[in-house]
JSON list of C-alpha atoms in Angstrom, two decimals:
[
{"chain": "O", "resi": 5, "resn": "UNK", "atom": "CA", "xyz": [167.17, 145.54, 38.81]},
{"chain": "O", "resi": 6, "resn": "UNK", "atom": "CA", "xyz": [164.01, 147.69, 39.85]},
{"chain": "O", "resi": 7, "resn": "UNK", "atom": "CA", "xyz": [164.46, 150.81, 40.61]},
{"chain": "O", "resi": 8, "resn": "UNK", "atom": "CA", "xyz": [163.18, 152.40, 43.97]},
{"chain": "O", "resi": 9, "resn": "UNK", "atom": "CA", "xyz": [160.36, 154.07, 44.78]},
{"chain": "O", "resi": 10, "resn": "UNK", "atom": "CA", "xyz": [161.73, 157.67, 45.01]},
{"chain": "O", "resi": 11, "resn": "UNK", "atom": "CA", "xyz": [164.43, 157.85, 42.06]},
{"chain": "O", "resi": 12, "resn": "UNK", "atom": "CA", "xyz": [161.74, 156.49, 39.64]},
{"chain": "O", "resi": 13, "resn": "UNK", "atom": "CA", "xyz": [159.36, 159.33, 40.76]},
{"chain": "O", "resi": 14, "resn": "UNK", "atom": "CA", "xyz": [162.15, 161.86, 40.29]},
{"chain": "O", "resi": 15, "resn": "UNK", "atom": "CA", "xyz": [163.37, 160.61, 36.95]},
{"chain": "O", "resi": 16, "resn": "UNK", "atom": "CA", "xyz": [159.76, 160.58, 35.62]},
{"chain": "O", "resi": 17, "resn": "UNK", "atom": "CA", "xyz": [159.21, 163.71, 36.93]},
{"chain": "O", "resi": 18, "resn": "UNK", "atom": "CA", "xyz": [163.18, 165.07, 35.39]},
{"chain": "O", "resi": 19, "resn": "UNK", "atom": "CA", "xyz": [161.67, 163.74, 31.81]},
{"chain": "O", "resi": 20, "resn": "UNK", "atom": "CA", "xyz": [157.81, 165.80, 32.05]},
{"chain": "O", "resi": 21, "resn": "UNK", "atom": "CA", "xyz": [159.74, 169.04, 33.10]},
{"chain": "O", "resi": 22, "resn": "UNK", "atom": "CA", "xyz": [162.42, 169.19, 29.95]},
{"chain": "O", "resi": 23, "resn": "UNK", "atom": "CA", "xyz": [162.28, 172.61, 28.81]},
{"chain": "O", "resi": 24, "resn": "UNK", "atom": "CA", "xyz": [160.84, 172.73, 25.14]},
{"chain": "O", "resi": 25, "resn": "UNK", "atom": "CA", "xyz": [160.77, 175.45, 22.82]},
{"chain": "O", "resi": 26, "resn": "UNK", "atom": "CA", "xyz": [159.24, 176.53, 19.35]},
{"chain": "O", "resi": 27, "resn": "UNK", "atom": "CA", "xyz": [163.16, 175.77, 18.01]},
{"chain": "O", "resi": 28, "resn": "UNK", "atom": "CA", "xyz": [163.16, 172.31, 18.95]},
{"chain": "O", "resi": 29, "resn": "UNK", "atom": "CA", "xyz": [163.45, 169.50, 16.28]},
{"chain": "O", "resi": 30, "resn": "UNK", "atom": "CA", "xyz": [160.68, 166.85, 15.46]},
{"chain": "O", "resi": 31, "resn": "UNK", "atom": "CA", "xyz": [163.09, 163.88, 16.44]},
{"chain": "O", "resi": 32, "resn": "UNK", "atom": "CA", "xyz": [163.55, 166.26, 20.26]},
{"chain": "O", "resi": 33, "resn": "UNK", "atom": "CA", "xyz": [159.88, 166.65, 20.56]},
{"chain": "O", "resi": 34, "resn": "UNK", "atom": "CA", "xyz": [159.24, 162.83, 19.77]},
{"chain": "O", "resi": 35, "resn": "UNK", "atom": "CA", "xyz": [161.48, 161.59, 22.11]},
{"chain": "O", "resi": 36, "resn": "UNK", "atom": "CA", "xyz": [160.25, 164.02, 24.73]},
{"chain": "O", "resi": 37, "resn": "UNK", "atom": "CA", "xyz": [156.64, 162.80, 24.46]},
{"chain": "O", "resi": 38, "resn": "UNK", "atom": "CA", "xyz": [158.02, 159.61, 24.34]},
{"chain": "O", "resi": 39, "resn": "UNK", "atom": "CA", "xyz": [159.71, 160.23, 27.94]},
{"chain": "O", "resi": 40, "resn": "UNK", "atom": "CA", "xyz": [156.40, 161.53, 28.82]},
{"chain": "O", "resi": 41, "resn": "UNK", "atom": "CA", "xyz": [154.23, 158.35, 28.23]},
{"chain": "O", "resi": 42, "resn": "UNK", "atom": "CA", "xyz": [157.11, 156.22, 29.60]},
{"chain": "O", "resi": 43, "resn": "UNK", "atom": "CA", "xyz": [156.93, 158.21, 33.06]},
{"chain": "O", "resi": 44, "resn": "UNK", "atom": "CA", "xyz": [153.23, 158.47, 33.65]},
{"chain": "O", "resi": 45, "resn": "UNK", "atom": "CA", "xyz": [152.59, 154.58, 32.50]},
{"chain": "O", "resi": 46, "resn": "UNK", "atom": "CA", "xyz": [155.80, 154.15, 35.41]},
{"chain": "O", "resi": 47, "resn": "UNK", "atom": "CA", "xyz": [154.05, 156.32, 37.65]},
{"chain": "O", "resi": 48, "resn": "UNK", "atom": "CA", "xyz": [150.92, 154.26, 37.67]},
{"chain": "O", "resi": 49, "resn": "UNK", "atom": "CA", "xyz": [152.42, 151.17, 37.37]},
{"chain": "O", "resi": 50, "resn": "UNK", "atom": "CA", "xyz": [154.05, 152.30, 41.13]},
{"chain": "O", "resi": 51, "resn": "UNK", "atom": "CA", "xyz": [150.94, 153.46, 42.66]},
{"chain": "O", "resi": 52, "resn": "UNK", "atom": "CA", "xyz": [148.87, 150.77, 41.25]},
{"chain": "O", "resi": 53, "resn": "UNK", "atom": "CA", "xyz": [151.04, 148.13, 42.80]},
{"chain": "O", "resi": 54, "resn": "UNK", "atom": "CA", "xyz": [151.49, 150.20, 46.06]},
{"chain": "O", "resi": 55, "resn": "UNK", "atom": "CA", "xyz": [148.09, 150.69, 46.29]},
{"chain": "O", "resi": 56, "resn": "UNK", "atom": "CA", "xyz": [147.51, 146.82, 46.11]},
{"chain": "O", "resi": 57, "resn": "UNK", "atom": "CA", "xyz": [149.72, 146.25, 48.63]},
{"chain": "O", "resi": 58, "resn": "UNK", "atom": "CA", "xyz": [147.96, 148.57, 51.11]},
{"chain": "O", "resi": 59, "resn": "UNK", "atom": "CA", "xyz": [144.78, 147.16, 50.35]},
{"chain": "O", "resi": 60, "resn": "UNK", "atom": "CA", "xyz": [146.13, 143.77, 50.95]},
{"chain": "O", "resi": 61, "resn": "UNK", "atom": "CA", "xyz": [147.22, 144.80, 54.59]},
{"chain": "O", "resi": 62, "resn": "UNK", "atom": "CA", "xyz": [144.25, 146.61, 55.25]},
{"chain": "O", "resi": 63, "resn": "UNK", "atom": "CA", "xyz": [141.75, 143.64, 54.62]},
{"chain": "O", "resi": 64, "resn": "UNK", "atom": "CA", "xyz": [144.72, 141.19, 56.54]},
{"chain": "O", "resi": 65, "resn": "UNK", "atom": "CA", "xyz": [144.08, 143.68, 59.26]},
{"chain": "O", "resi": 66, "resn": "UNK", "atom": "CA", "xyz": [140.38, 143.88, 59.17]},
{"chain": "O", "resi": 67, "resn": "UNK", "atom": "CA", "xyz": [140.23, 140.21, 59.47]},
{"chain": "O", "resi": 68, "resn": "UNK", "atom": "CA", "xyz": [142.66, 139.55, 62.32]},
{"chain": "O", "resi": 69, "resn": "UNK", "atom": "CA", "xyz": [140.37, 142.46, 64.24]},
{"chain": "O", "resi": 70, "resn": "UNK", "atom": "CA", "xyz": [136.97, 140.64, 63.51]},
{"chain": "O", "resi": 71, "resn": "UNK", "atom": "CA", "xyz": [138.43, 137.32, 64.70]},
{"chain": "O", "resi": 72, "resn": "UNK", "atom": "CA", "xyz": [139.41, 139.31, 67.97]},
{"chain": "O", "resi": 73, "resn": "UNK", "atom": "CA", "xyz": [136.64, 141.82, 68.66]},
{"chain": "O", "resi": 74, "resn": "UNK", "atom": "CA", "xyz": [133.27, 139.69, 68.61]},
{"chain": "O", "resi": 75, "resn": "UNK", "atom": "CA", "xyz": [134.56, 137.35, 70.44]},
{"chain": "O", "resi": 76, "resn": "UNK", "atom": "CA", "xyz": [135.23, 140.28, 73.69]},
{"chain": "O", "resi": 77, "resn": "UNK", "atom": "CA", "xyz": [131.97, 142.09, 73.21]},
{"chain": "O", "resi": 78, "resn": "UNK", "atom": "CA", "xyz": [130.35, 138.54, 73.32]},
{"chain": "O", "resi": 79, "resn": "UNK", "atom": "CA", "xyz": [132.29, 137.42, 76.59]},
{"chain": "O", "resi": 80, "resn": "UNK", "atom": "CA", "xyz": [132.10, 141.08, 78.22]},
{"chain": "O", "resi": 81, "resn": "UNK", "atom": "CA", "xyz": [128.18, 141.19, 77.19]},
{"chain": "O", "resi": 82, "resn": "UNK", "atom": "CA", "xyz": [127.72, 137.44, 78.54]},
{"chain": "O", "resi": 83, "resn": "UNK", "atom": "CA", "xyz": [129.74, 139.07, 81.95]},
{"chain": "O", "resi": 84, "resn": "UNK", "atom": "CA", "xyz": [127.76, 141.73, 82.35]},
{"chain": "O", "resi": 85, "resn": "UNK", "atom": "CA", "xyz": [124.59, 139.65, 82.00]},
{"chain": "O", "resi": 86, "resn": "UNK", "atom": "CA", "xyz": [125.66, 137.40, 84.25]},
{"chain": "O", "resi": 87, "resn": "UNK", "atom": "CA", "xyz": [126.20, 139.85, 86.81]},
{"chain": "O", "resi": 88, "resn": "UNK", "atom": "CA", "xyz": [123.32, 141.77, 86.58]},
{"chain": "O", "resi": 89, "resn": "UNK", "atom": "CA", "xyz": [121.26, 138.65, 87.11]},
{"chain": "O", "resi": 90, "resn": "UNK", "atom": "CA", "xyz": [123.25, 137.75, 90.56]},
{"chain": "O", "resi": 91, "resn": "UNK", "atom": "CA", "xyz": [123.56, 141.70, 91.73]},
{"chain": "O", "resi": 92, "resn": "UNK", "atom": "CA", "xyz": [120.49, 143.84, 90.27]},
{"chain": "O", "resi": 93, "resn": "UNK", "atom": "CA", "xyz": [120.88, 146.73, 89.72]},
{"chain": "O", "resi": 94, "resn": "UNK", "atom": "CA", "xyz": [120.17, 147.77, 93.43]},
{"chain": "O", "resi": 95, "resn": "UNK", "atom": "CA", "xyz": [121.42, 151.29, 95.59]},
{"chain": "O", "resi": 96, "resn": "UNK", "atom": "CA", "xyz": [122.98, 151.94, 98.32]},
{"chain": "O", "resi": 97, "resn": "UNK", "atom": "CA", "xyz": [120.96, 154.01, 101.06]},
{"chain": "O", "resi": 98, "resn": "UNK", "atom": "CA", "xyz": [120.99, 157.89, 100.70]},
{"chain": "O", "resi": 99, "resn": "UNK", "atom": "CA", "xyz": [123.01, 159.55, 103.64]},
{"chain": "O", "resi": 100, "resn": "UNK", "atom": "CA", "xyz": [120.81, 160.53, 106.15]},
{"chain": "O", "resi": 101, "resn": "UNK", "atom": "CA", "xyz": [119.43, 164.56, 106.33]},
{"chain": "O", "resi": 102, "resn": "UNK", "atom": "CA", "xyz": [118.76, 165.73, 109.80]},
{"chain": "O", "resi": 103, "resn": "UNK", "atom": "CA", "xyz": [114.57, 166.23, 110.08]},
{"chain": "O", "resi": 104, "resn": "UNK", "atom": "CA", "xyz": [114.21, 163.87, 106.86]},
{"chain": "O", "resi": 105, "resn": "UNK", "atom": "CA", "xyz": [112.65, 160.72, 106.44]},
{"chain": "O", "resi": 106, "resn": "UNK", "atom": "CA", "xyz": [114.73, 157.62, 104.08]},
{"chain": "O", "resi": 107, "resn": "UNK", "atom": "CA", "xyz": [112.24, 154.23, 103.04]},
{"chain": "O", "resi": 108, "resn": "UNK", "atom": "CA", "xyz": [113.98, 151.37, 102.54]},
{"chain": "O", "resi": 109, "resn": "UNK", "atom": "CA", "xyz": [111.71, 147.92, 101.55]},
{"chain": "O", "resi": 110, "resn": "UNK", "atom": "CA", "xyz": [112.57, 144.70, 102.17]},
{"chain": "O", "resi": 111, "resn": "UNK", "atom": "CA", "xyz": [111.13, 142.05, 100.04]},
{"chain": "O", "resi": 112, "resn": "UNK", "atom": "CA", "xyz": [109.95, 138.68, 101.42]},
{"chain": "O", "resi": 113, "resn": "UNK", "atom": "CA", "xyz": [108.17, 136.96, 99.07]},
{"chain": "O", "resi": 114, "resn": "UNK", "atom": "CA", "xyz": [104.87, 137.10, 96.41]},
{"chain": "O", "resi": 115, "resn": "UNK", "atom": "CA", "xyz": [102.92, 134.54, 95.73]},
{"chain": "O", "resi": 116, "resn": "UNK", "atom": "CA", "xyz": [101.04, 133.04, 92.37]},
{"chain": "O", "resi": 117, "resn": "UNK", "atom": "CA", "xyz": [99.34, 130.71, 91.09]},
{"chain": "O", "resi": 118, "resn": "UNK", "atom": "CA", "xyz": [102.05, 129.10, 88.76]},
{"chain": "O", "resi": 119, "resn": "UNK", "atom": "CA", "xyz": [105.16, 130.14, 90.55]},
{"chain": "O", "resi": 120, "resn": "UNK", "atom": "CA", "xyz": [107.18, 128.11, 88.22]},
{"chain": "O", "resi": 121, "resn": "UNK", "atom": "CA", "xyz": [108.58, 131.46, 86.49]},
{"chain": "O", "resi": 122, "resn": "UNK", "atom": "CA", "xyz": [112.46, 131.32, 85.07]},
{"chain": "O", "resi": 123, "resn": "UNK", "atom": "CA", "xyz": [114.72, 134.20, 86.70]},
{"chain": "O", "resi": 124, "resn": "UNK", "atom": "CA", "xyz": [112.20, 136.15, 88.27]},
{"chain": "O", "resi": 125, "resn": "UNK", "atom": "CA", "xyz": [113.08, 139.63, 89.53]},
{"chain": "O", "resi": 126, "resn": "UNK", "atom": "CA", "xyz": [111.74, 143.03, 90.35]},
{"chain": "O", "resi": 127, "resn": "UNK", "atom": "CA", "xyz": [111.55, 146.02, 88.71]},
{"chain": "O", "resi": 128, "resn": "UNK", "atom": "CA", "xyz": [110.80, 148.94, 91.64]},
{"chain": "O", "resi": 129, "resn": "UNK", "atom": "CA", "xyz": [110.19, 152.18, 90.90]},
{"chain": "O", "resi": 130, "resn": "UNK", "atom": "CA", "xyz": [108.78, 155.53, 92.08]},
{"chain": "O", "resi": 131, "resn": "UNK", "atom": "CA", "xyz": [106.24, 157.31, 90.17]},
{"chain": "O", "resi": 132, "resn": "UNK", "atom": "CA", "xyz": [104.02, 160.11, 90.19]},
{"chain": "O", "resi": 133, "resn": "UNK", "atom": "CA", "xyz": [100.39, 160.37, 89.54]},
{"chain": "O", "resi": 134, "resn": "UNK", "atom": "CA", "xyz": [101.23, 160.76, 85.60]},
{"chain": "O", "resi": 135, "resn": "UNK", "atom": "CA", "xyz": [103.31, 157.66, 85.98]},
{"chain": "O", "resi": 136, "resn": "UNK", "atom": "CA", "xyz": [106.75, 159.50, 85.54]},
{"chain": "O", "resi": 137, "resn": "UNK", "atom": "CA", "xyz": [109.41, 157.85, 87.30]},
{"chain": "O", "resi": 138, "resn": "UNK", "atom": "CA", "xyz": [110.88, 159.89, 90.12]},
{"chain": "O", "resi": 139, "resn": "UNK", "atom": "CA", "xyz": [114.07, 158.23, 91.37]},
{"chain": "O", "resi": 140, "resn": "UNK", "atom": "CA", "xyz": [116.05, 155.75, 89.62]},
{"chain": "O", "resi": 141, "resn": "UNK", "atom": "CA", "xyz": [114.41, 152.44, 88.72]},
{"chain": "O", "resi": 142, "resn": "UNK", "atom": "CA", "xyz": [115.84, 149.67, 90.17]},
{"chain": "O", "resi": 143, "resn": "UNK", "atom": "CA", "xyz": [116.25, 145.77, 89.65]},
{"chain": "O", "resi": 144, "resn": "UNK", "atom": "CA", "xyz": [116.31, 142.71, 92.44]},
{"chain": "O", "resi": 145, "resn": "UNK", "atom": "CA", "xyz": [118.57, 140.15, 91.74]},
{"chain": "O", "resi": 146, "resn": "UNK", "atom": "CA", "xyz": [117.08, 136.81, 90.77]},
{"chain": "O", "resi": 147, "resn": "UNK", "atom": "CA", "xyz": [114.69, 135.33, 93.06]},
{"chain": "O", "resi": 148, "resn": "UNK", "atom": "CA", "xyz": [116.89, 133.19, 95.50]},
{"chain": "O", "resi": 149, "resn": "UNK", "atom": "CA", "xyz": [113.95, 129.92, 95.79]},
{"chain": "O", "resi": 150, "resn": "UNK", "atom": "CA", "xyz": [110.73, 128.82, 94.71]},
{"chain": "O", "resi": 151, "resn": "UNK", "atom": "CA", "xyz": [109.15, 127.43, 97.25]},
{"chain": "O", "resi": 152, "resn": "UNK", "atom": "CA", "xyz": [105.09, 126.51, 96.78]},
{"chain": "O", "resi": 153, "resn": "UNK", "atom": "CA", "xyz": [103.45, 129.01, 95.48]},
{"chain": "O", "resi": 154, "resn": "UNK", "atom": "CA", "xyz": [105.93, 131.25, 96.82]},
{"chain": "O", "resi": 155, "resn": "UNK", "atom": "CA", "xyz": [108.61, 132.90, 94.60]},
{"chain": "O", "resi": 156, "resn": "UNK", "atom": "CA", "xyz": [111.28, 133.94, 97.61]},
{"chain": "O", "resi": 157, "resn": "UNK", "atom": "CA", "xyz": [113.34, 137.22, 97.29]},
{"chain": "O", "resi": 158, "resn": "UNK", "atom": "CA", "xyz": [114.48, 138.33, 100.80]},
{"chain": "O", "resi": 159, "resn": "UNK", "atom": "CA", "xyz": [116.21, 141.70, 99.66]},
{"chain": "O", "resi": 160, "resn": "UNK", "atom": "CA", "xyz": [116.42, 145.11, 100.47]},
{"chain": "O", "resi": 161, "resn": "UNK", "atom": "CA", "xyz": [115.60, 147.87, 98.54]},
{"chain": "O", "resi": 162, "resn": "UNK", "atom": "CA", "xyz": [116.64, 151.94, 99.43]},
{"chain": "O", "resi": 163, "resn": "UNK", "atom": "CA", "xyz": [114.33, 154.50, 98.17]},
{"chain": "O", "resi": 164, "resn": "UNK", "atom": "CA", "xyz": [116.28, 156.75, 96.47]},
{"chain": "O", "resi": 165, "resn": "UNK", "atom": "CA", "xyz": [114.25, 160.02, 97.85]},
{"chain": "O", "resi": 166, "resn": "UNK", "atom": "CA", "xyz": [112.72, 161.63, 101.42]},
{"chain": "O", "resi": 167, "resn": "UNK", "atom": "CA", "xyz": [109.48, 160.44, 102.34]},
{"chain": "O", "resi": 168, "resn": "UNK", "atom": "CA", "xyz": [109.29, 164.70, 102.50]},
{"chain": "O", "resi": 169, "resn": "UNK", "atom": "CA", "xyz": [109.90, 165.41, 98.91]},
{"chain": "O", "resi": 170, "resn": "UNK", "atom": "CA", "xyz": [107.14, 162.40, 97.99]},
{"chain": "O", "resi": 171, "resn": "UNK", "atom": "CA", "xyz": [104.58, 164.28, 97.02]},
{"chain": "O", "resi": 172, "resn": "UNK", "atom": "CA", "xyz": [100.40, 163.40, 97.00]},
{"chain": "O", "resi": 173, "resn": "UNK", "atom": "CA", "xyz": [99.63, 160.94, 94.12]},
{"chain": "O", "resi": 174, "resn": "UNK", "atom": "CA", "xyz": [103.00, 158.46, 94.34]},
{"chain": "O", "resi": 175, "resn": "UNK", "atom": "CA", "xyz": [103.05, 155.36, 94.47]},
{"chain": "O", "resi": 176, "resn": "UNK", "atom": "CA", "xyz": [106.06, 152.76, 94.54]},
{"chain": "O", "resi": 177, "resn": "UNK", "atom": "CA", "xyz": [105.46, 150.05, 91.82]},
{"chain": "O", "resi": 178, "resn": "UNK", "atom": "CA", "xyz": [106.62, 146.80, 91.94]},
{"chain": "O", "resi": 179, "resn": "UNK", "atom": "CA", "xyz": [106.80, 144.97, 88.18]},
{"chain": "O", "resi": 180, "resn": "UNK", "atom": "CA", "xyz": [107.48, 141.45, 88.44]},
{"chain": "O", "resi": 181, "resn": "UNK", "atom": "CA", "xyz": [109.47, 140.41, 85.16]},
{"chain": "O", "resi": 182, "resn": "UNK", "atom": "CA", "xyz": [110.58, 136.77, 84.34]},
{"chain": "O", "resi": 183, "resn": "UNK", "atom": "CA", "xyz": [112.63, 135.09, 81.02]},
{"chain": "O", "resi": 184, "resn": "UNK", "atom": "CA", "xyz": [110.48, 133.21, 78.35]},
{"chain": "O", "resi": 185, "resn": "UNK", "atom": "CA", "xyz": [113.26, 131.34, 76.39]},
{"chain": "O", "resi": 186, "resn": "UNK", "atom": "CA", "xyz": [110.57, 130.50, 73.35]},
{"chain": "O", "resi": 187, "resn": "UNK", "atom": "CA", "xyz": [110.39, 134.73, 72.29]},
{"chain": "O", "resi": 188, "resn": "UNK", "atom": "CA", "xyz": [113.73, 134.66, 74.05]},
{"chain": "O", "resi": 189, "resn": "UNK", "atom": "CA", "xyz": [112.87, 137.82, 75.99]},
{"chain": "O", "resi": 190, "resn": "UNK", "atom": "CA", "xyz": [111.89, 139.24, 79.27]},
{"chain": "O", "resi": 191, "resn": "UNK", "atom": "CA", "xyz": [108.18, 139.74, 79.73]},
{"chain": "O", "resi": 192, "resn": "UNK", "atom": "CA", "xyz": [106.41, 141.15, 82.29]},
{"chain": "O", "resi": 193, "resn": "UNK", "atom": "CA", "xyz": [103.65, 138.56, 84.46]},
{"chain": "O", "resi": 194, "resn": "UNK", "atom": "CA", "xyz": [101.85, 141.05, 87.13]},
{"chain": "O", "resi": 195, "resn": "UNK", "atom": "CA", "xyz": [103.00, 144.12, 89.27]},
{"chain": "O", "resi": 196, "resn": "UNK", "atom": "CA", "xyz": [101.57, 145.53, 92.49]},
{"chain": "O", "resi": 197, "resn": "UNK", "atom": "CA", "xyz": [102.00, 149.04, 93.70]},
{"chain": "O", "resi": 198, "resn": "UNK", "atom": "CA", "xyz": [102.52, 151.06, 97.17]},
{"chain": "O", "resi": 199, "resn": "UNK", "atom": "CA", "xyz": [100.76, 154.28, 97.41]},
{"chain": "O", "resi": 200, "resn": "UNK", "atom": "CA", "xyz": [102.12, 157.62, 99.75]},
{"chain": "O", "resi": 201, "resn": "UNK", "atom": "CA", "xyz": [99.80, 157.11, 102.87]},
{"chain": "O", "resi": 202, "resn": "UNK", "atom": "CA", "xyz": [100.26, 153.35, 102.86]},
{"chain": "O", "resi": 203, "resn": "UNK", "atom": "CA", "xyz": [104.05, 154.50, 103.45]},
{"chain": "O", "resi": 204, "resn": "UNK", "atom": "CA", "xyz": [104.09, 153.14, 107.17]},
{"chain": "O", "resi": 205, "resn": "UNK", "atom": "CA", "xyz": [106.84, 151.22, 109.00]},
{"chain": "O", "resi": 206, "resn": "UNK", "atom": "CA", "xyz": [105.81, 147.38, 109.47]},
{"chain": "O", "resi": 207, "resn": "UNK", "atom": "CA", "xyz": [104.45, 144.43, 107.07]},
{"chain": "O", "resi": 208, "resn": "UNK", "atom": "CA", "xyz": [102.33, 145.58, 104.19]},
{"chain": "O", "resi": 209, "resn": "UNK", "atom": "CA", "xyz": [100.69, 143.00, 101.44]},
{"chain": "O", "resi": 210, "resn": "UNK", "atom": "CA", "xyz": [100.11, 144.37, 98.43]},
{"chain": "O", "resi": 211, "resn": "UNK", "atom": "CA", "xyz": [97.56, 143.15, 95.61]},
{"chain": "O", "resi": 212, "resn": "UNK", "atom": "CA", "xyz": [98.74, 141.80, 92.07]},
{"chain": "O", "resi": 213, "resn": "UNK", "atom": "CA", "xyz": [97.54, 143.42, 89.49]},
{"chain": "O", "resi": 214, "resn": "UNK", "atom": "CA", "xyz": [97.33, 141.73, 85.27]},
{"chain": "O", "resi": 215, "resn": "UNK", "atom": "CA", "xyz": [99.12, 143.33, 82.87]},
{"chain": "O", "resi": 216, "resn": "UNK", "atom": "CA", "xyz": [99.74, 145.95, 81.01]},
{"chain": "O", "resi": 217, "resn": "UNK", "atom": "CA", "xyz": [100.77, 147.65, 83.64]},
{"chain": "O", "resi": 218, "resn": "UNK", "atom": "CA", "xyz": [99.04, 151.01, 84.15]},
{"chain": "O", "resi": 219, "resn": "UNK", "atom": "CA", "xyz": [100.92, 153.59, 86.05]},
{"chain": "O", "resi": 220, "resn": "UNK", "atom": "CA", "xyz": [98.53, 155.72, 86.14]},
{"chain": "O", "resi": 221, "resn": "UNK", "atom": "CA", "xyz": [96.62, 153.21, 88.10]},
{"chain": "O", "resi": 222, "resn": "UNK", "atom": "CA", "xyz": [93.17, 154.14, 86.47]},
{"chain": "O", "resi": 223, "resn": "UNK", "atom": "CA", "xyz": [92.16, 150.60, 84.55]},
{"chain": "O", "resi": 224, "resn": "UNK", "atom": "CA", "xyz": [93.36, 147.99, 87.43]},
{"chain": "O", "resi": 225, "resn": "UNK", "atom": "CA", "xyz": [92.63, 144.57, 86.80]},
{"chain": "O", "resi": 226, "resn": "UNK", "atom": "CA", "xyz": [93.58, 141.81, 89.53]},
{"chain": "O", "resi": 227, "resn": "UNK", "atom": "CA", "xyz": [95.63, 138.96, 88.38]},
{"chain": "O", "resi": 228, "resn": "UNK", "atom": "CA", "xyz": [93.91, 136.12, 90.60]},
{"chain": "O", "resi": 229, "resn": "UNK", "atom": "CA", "xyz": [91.04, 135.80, 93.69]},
{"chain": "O", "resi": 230, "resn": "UNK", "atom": "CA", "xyz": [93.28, 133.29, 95.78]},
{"chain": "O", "resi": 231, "resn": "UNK", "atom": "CA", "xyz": [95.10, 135.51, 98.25]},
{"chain": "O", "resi": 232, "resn": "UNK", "atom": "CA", "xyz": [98.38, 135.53, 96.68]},
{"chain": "O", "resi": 233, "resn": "UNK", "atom": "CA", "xyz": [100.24, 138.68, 97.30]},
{"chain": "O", "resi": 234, "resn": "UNK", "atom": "CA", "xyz": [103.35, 140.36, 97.46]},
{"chain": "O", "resi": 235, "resn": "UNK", "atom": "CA", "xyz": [104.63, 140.86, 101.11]},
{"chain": "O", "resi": 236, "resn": "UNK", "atom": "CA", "xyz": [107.13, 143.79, 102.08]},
{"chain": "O", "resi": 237, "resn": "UNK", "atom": "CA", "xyz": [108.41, 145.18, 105.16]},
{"chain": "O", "resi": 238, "resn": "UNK", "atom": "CA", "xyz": [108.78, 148.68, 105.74]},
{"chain": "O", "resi": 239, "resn": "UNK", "atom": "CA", "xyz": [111.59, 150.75, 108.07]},
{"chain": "O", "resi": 240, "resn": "UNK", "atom": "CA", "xyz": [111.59, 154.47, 108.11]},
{"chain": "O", "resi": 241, "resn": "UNK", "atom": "CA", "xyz": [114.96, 156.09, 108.66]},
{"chain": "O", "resi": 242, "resn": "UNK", "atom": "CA", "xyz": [115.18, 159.43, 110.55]},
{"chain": "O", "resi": 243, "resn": "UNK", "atom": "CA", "xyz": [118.10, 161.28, 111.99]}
]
């Protein structure tokens, strides 16, 4: 019958710490180193097969947790796609500040030559005249038609500063993006951009420019000469 765990420790350990002395016969100190090697090859014996075990459960463990694991970050990653694609990324509108001006833009439509782009959004931001962004960027859901030419979004968009606190130089930039499932990526087609005095409640049509996009808006190329733009709406908020 095997002994347990903790009475074979203690017995090996009982043999190593016999007291010896000078007086002690051949035959005592024989049998004593005898004890010895008997307890430490026990000793490993234990630890090597407890050690087994453990490693057994561990990699049974592993594998039950990367059968579970991938298959979440997958589903949650494939969520949170999905609803970034139906919901943007958009803001709510800033509470209003009494003498202070809020922007929102509402987004009709732009127009190209091959319209025929797969989930088109917008990428809006506000930059300065070094091309820093000044507010948070933020994404349009999915273009809700293609109609024509015409690549419909109908959405609102809140400026996420005061007209006030825009200083001279910024300009809001509009970066239309769309999915090209050959490089499997998002890529960029054309972008258009609102500068500070052209910040006036009513319709506005911006150009389209080619990429890369320059924010700095010194080497502007236009994407086509067919008057194909992007067409906003402006409201000013006051209080």
């Amino acid at each position: 019958m095997r002994m347990s765990s903790v009475t074979l420790i203690e017995n090996a350990l009982r043999k190593l710490l016999l007291p010896t002395s000078p007086a002690s016969s051949p035959e005592v100190a024989e049998s004593l180193e005898a004890c010895s090697s008997d307890s430490t090859a026990e000793i490993r014996e234990l630890f090597d097969s407890n050690s087994d075990e453990m490693r057994s459960n561990t990699e049974v463990d592993n594998e039950r947790a990367e059968d579970k694991i991938p298959a979440l970050e997958e589903d949650e990653f494939a969520d949170g796609q999905l609803r970034r694609k139906m919901q943007g990324t958009l803001l709510p509108r800033l509470p209003l500040t009494p003498g202070k001006t809020l922007l929102s833009l509402y987004i009709e439509k732009i127009g190209l030559k091959d319209a025929g782009l797969i989930d088109p959004y917008l990428t809006i931001s506000v930059r300065d005249y070094l091309g820093v962004a000044m507010t948070a960027i933020q994404d349009t859901p999915v273009a809700s038609l293609i109609k024509d030419n015409f690549i419909i979004f109908n959405v609102a968009v809140e400026v996420q500063k005061c007209i006030e606190y825009l200083p001279s130089g910024v300009a809001v930039f509009f970066e239309l993006k769309h999915f090209k499932p050959k490089k499997h990526k998002k890529s960029l087609k054309c972008y258009g951009f609102l500068e500070r005095d052209e910040i006036k409640p009513g319709a506005a049509v911006l150009e389209l420019y080619q990429k890369p996009i320059d924010y700095r808006r010194r080497k502007l190329k236009l994407l086509t000469v067919k008057a194909l733009y992007l067409h906003l709406h402006l409201t000013l908020h006051t209080m």
